[in-house]
Short mmCIF file of C-alpha atoms in Angstrom, two decimals:
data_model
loop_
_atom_site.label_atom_id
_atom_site.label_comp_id
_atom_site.label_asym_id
_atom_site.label_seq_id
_atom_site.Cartn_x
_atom_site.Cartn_y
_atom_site.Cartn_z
CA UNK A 1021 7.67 -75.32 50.84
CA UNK A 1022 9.71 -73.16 52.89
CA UNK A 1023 11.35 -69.96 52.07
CA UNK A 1024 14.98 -69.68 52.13
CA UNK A 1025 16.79 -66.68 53.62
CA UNK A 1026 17.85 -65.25 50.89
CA UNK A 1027 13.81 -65.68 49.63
CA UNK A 1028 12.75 -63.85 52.72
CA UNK A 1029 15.06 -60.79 52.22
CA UNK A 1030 13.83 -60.22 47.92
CA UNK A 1031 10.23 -60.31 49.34
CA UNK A 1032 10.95 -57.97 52.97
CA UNK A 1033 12.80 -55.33 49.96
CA UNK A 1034 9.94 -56.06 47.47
CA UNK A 1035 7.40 -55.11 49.97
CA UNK A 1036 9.26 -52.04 50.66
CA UNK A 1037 9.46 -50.69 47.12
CA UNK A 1038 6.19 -51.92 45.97
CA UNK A 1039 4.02 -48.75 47.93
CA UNK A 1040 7.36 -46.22 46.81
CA UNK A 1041 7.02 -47.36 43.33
CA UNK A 1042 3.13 -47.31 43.01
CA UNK A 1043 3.06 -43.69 44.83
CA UNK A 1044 5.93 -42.66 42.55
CA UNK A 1045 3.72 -44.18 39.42
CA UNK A 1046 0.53 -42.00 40.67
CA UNK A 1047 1.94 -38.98 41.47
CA UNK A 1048 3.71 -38.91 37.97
CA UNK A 1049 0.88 -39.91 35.96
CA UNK A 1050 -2.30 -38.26 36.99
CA UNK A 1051 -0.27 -34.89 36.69
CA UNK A 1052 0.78 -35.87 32.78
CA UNK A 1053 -2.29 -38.29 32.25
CA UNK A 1054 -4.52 -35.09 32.52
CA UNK A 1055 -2.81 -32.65 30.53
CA UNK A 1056 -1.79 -35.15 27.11
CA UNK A 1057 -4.64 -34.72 24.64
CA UNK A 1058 -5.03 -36.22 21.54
CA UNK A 1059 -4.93 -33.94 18.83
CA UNK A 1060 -6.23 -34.58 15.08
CA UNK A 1061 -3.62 -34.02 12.54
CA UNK A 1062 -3.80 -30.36 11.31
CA UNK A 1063 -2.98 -31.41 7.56
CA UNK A 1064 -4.26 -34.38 6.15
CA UNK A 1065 -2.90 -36.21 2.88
CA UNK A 1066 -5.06 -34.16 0.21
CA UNK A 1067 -4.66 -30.65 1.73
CA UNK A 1068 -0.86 -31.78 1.28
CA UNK A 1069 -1.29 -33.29 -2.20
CA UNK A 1070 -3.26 -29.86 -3.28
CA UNK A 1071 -0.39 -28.13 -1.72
CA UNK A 1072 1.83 -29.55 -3.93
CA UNK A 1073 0.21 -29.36 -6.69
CA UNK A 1074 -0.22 -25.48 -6.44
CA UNK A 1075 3.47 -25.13 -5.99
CA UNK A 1076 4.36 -27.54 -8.59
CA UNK A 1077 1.91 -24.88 -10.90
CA UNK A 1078 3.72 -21.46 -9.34
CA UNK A 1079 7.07 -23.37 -10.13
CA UNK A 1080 6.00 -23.99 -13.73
CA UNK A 1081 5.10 -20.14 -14.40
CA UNK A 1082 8.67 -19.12 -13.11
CA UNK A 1083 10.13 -19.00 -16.47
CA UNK A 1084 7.25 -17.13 -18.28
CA UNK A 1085 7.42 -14.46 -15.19
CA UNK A 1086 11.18 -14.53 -15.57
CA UNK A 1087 10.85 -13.66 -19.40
CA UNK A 1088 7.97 -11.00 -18.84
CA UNK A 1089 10.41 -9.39 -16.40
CA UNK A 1090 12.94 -9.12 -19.15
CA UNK A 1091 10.55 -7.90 -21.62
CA UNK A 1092 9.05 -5.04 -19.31
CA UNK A 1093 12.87 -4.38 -18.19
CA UNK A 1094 13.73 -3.53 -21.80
CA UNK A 1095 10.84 -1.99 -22.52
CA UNK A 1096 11.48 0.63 -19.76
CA UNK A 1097 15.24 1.02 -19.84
CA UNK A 1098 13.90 2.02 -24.01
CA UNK A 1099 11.37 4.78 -22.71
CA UNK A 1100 13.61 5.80 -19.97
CA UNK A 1101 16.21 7.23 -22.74
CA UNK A 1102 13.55 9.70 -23.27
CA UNK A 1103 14.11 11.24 -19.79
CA UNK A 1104 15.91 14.30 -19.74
CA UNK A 1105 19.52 14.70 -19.10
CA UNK A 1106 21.73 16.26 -16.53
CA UNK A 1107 23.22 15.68 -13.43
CA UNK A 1108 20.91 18.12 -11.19
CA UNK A 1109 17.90 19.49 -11.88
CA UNK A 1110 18.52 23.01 -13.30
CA UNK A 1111 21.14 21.41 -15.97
CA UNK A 1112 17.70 18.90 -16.82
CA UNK A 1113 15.70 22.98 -17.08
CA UNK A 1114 18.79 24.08 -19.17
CA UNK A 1115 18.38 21.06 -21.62
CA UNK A 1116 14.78 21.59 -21.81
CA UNK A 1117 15.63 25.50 -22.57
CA UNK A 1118 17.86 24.20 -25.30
CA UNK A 1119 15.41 21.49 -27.01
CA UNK A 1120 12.98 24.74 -26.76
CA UNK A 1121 14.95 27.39 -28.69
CA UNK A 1122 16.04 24.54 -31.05
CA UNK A 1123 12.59 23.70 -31.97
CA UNK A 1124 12.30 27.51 -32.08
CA UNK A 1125 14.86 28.08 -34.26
CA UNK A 1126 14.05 24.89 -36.67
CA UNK A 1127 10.53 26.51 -37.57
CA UNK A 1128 9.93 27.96 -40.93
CA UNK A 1129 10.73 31.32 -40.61
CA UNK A 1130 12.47 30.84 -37.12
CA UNK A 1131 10.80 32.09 -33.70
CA UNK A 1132 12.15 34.10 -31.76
CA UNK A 1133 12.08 33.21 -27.77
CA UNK A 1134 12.29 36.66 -25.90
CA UNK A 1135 11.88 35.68 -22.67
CA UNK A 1136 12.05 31.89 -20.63
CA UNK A 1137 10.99 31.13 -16.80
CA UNK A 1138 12.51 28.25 -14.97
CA UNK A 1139 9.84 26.83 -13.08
CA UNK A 1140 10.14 24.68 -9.64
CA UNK A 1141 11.02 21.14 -9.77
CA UNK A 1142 8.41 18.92 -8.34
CA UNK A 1143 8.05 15.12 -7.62
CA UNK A 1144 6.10 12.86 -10.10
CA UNK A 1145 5.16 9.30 -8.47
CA UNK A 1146 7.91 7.27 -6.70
CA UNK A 1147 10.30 7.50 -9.71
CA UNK A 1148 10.72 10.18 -11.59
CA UNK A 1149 10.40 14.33 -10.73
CA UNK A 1150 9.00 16.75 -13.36
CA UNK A 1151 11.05 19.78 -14.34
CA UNK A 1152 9.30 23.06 -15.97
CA UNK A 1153 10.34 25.80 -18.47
CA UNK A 1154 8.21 28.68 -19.67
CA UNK A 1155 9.09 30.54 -22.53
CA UNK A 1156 7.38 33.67 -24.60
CA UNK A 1157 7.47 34.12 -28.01
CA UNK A 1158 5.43 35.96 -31.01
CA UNK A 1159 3.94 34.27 -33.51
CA UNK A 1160 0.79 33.08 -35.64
CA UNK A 1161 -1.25 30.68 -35.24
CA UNK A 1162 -0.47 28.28 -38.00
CA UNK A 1163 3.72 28.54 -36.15
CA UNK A 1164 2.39 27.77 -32.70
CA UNK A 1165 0.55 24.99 -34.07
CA UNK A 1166 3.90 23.72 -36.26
CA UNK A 1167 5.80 24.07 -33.10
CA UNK A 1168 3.41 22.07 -30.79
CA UNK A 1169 3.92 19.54 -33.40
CA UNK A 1170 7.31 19.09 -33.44
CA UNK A 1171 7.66 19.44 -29.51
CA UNK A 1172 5.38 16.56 -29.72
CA UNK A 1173 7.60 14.79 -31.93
CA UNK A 1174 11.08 14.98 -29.96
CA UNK A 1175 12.46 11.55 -28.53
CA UNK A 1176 12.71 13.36 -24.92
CA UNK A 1177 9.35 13.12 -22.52
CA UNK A 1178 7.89 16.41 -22.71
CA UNK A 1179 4.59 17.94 -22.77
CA UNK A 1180 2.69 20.85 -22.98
CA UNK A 1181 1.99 22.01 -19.35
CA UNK A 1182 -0.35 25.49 -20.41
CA UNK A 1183 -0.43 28.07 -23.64
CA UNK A 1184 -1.24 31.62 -22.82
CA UNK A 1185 -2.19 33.57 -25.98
CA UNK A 1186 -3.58 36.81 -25.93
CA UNK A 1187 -4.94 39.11 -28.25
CA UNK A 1188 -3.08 39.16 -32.16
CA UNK A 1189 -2.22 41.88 -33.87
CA UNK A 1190 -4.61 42.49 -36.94
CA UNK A 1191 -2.10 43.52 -39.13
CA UNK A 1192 0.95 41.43 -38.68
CA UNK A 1193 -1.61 38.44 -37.41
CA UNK A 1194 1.55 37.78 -34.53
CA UNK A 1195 -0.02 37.09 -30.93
CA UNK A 1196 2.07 37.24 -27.76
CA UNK A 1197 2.28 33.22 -26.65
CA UNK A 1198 3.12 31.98 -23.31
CA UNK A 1199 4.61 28.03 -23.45
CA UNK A 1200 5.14 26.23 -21.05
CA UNK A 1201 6.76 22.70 -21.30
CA UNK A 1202 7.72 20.39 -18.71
CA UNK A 1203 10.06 17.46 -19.30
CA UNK A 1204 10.61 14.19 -17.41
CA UNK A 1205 13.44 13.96 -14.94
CA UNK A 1206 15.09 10.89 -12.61
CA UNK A 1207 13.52 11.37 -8.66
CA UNK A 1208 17.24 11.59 -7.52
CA UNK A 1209 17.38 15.30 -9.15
CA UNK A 1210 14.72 16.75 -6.52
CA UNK A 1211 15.55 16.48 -3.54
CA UNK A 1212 12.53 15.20 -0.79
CA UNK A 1213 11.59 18.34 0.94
CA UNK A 1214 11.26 18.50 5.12
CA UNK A 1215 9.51 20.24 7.34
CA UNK A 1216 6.18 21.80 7.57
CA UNK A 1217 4.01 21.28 3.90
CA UNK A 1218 2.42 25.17 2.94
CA UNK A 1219 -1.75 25.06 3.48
#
């Protein structure tokens, strides 16, 4: 058998390219042979199924959340009504004032308020602020106690914050009474204070 020309020249170039390919193959795969690792999948088919599953659940309890959220919506926007009204917080005092000498007024005979306090307006939880009034008054026991019970019964949130009484008069059985009520209020109407807080 004898090679032809052409034959001669394929296997002088194959000779050639033959080392540049095999040091071209070696030099390019040790480097990436070491550094590929085989990794075990991180998730397997049941973590995945129990995945779904748990979302499939939290999907399902959407709509009952979505109804509770309605419920408790309506059921604050109702007690919220009860907050006292006014654009800042010494018109909220003044319409605490007023529910005061109302009540005052209303009681059988009427009380008489001779004296009232604003008192500062302070910050209750995240939401709402607190606003204060005290007033004084004379009167029995048996009023004060008729009067605590219809400031109890007003739609407006307000409480009793103290009740001074001091000694009553034996004849006229009227004590000197010191009230003081404080009503609820948005947290817009006072105002977050800066600077250093008082020790």
């Amino acid at each position: 058998m004898t090679l032809q020309d052409r034959d001669k020249r394929a296997l002088l170039i194959l000779a050639v390219l033959l080392p540049i390919a095999a040091l071209i193959y070696w030099t390019s795969g040790s480097s990436s042979a070491g550094s590929v690792k085989v990794v075990a999948p991180s998730e397997t088919v049941g973590r995945d199924e129990k995945r779904i599953s748990v979302l499939r659940t939290a999907l399902a309890t959407v709509d009952g959340k979505e109804a509770v959220l309605k419920q408790v919506s309506s059921e604050l926007a109702e007690r919220e009504k009860g907050l006292i009204p006014g654009d800042t917080a010494e018109q909220a005092q003044a319409q605490l004032l007023q529910i005061m000498r109302r009540l005052a007024k209303a009681q059988v005979p009427p009380l008489d308020i001779r004296q009232s306090e604003l008192g500062q307006p302070r910050s209750y939880g995240e939401s709402y602020a607190r606003v204060t009034v005290s007033v004084s008054l004379d009167c029995r026991i048996d009023e004060l106690v008729n009067l605590l019970a219809a400031l109890s019964a007003q739609p407006e949130i307000i409480a009793t914050d103290e009740i001074r009484c001091t000694a009553a008069n034996p004849k006229s059985k009227l004590m000197p009474v010191r009230l003081t009520v404080s009503g609820l209020v948005p947290r817009r109407l006072v105002p977050e204070k800066k600077g250093i807080p008082a020790l």
